[in-house]
Coordinates of C-alpha atoms in Angstrom, one line a residue:
X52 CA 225.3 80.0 110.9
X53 CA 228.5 77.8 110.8
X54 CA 226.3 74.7 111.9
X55 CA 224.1 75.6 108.5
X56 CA 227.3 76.3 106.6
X57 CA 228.3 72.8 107.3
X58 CA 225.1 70.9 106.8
X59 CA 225.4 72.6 103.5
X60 CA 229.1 71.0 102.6
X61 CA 227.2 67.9 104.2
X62 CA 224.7 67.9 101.7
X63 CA 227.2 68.5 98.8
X64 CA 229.2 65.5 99.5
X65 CA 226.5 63.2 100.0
X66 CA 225.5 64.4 96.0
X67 CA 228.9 63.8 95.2
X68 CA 229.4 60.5 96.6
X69 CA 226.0 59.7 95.0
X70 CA 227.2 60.5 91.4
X71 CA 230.5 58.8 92.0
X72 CA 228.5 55.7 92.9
X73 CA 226.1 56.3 90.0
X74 CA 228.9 56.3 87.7
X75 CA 230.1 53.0 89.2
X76 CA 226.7 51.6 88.5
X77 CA 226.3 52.7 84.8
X78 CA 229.8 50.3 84.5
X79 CA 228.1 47.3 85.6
X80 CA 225.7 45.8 82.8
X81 CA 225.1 42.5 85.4
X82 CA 222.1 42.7 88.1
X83 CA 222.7 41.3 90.8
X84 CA 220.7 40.5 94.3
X85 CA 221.5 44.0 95.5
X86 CA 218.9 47.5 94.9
X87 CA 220.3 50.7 96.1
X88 CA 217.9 53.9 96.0
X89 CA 217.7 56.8 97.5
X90 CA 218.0 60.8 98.4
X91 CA 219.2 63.2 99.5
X92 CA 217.8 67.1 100.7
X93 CA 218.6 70.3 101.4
X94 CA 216.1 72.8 102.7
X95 CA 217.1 76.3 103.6
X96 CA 214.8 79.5 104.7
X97 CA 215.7 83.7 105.5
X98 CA 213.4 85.9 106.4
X99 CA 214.5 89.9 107.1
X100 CA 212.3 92.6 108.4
X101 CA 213.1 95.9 108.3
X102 CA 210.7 98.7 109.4
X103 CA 207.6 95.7 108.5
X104 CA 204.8 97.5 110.4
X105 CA 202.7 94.1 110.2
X106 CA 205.5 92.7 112.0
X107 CA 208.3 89.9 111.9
X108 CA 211.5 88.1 113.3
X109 CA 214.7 87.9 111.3
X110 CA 215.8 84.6 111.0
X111 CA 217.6 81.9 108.9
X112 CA 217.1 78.3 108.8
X113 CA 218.5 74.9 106.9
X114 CA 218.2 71.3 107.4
X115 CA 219.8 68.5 104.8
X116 CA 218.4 64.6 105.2
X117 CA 218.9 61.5 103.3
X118 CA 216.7 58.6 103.0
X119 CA 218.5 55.6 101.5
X120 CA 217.7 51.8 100.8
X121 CA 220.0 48.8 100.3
X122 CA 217.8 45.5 99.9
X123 CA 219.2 42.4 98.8
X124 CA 217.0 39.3 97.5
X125 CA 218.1 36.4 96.4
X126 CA 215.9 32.7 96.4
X127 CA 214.4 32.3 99.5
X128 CA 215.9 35.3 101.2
X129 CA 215.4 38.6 101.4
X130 CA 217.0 41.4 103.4
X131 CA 215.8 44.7 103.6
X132 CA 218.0 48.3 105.0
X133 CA 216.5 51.5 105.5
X134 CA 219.0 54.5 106.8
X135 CA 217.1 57.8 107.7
X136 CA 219.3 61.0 108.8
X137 CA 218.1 64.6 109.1
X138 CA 219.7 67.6 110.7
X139 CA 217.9 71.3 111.2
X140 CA 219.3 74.8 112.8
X141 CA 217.2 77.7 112.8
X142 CA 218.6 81.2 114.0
X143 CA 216.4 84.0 114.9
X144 CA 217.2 87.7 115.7
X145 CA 215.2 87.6 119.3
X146 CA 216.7 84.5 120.3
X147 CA 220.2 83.7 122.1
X148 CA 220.6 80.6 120.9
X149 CA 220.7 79.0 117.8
X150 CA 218.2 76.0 117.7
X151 CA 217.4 72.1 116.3
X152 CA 214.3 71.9 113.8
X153 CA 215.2 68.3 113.3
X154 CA 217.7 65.6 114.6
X155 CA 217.6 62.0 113.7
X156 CA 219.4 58.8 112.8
X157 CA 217.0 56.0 112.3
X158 CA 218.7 52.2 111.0
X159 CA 215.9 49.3 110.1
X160 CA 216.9 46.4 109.6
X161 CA 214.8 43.3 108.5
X162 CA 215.9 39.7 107.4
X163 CA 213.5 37.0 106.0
X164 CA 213.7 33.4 104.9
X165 CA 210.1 32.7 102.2
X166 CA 208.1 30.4 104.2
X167 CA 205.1 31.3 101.8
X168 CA 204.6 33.5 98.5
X169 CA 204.5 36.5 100.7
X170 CA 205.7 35.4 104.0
X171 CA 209.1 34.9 105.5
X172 CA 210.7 34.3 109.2
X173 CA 212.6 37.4 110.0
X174 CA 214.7 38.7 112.5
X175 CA 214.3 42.4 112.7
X176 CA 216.4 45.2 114.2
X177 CA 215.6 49.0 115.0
X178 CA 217.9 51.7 116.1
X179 CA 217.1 55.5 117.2
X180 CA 218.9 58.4 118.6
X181 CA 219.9 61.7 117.5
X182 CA 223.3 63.7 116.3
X183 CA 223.7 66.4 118.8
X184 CA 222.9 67.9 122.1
X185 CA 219.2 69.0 123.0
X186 CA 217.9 71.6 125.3
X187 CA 215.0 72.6 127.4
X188 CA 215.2 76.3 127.6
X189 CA 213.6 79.0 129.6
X190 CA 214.2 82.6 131.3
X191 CA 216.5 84.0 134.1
X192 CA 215.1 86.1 136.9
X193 CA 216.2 89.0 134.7
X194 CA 214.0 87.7 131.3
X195 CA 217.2 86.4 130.1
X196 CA 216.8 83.2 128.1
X197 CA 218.6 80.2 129.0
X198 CA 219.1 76.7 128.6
X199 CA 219.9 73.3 130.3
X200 CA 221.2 70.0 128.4
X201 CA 218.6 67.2 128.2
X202 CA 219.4 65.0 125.3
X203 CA 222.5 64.1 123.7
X204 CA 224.0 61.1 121.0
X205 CA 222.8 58.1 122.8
X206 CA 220.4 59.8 125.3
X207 CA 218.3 58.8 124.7
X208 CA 219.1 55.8 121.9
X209 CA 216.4 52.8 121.3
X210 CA 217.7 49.5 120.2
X211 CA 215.1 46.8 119.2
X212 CA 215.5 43.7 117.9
X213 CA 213.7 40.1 117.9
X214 CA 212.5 37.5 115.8
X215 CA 209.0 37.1 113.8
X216 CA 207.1 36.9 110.6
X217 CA 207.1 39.3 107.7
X218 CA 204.7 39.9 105.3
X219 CA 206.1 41.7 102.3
X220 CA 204.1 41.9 99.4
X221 CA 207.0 44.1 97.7
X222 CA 209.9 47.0 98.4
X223 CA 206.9 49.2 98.6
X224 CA 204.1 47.8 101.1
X225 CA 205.4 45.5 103.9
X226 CA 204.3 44.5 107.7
X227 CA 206.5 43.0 110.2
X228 CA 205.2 41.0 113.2
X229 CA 207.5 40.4 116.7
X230 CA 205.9 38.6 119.3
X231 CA 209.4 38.5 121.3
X232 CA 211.2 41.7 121.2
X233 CA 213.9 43.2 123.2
X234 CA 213.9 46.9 123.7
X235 CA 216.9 48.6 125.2
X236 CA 216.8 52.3 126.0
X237 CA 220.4 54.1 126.2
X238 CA 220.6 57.4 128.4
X239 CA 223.3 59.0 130.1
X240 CA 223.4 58.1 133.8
X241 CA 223.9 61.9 134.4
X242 CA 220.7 63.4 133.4
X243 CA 218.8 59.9 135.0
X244 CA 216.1 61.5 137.7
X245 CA 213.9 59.8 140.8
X246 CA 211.2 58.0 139.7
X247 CA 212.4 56.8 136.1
X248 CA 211.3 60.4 135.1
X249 CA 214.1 60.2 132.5
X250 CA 212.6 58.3 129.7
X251 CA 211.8 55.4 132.0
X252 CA 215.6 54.4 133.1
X253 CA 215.8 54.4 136.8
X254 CA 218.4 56.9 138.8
X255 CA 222.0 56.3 138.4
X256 CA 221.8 53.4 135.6
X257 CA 222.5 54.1 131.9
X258 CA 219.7 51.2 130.2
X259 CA 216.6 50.1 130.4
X260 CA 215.3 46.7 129.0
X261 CA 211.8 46.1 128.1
X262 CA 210.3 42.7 126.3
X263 CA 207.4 43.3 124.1
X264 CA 205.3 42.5 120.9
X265 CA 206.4 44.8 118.2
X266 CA 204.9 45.9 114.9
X267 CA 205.8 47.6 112.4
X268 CA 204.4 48.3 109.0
X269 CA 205.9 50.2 105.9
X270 CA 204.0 51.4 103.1
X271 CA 205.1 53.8 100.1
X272 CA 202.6 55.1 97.5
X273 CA 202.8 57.8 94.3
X274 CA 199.2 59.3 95.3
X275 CA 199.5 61.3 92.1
X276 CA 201.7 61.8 89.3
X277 CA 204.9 63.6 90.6
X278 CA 203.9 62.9 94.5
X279 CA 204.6 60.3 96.7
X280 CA 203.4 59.4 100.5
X281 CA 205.9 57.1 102.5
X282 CA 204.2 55.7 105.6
X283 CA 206.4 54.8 108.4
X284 CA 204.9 53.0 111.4
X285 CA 206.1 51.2 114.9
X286 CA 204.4 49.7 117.5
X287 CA 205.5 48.5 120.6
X288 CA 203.6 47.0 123.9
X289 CA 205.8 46.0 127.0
X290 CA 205.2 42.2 128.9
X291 CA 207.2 43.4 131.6
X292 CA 205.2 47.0 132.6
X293 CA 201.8 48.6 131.8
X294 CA 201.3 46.4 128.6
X295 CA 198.2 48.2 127.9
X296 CA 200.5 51.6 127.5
X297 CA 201.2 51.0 123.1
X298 CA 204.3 53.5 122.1
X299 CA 203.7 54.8 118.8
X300 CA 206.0 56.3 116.6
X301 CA 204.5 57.2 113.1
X302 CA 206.1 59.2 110.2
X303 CA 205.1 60.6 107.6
X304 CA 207.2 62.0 104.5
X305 CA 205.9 63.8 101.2
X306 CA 208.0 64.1 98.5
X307 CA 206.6 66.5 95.6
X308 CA 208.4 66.5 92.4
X309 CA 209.1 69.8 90.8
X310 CA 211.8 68.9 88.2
X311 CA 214.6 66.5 88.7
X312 CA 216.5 68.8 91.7
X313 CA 213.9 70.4 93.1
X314 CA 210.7 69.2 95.3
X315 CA 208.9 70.8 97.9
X316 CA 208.8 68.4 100.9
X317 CA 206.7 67.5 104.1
X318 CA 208.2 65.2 107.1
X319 CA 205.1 64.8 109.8
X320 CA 206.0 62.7 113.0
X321 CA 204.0 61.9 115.7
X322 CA 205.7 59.8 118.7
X323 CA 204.1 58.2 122.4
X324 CA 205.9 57.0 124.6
X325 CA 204.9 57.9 128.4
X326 CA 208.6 56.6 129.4
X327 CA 209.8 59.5 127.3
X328 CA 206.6 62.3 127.8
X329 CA 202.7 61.4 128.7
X330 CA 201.9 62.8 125.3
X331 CA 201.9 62.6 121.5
X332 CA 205.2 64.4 120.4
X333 CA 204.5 66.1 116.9
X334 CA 207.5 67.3 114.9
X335 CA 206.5 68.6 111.6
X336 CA 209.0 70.5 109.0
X337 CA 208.2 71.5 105.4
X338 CA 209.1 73.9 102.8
X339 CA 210.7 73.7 99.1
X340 CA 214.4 71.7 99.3
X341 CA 216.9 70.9 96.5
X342 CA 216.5 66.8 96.3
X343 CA 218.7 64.6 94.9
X344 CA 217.9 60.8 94.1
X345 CA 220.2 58.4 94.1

């Protein structure tokens, strides 16, 4: 409940630091090569049951996120910054733990010089990991539930970067080719297994380096009046190991407008990665969330 409490304050000075630099933007009549947009969310859920015959768990649940955008553009050069955070908790009566429905810090990064109308050289970089400590969980001998650390800040965290050509046709639809990229994967040398079980980095060493083609491709649409789709999408195929093995990370986030605070929201994301899990990862959370833009 206190984890809750505080993405709550979270969310309430994100707001407030919004407005403050709103009001420091309604000073300034010039325009200049920077565009700042974005927002920010807070999406909370209680259930009780009390004598429900049909059924039920108590339970409580909140998650805030922001989405922002600082792009700069100026003659031949462009720069483009995407931050995406997003923090959940859910607490159920049954349970003896309270657990993540989200954790994510994402950073994108891509600089171009025009070569064409719609072209440019770029230099890209991507970073990944998560705020806080994750857990596999299970039972004792006695039914008991329990848990064991897994994941943690920086364990695992991606770092990509490399050169290549973007294609940007505007902030809204835009492709970005990497013939030559590096791919670093952070983990704690603690938690590193035999075999590279732990998201590929061998036993006893803390990184992993791949060298790959990347793509990535961004692509933001209002499908209807009120209701917008932003496509996010990575792909990466290593030189250096099983080539033919493509990670995938897509995401998907819906944004419904209500009124001006309130939308009801949808974040889909499907991840592979057979370094991390020989499977598609799906995380999915949705519901009605006070949404501020900024």
């Amino acid at each position: 409940m206190k984890k809750v409490l505080f993405a709550v304050a979270l969310f309430g000075f994100i707001t407030a630091k919004a407005q403050d630099q709103n009001a420091a933007a309604a000073d300034n009549d010039t325009i200049g090569p920077w565009t700042k947009k974005g927002n920010a969310s807070l999406l909370f859920n209680q259930s009780t049951f009390d004598n429900w015959i049909a059924g039920g768990e108590n339970n409580i649940s909140g998650s805030v996120g922001i989405n922002y955008d600082i792009n700069y553009k100026k003659g031949p050069w462009t720069w483009d910054n995407k931050f995406i955070g997003a923090y959940g908790l859910v607490r159920t009566k049954n349970s003896s733990f309270t657990k993540k429905t989200d954790d994510k810090i994402e950073i994108n990064s891509v600089l171009g010089k025009q070569a064409t109308e719609r072209w440019y050289y770029s230099a890209f970089l991507n970073f990944k990991t998560q705020f806080a400590k994750g857990y596999k969980y299970g039972t004792d001998e006695n039914g008991a539930e329990i848990r064991d650390e897994y994941t943690n800040f920086m364990s695992p965290g991606y770092l990509l970067f490399g050169p290549g050509m973007l294609y940007k046709k505007d902030d809204n639809f835009k492709i970005n080719l990497s013939p030559a990229t590096s791919k670093i994967t952070f983990v704690d040398k603690n938690f590193t297994l035999p075999d590279a079980a732990y998201f590929g980095v061998d036993e006893g060493k803390s990184m992993r380096y791949e060298l790959g083609f990347n793509a990535s491709a961004y692509y933001k649409v209002e499908v209807w009046e009120n209701v917008s789709f932003e496509n996010i999408l990575n792909l990466y195929s290593n030189y250096l190991e099983d080539p033919q093995n493509v990670d995938l990370d897509y995401q998907l986030n819906i944004v419904m407008k209500i009124n001006r605070y309130l939308t009801t929201n949808l974040s889909f994301q499907t991840i592979y990665d057979d370094n991390a899990y020989r499977g598609f990862q799906i995380r999915q959370v949705f519901g009605v969330a006070v949404n501020y833009g900024f």
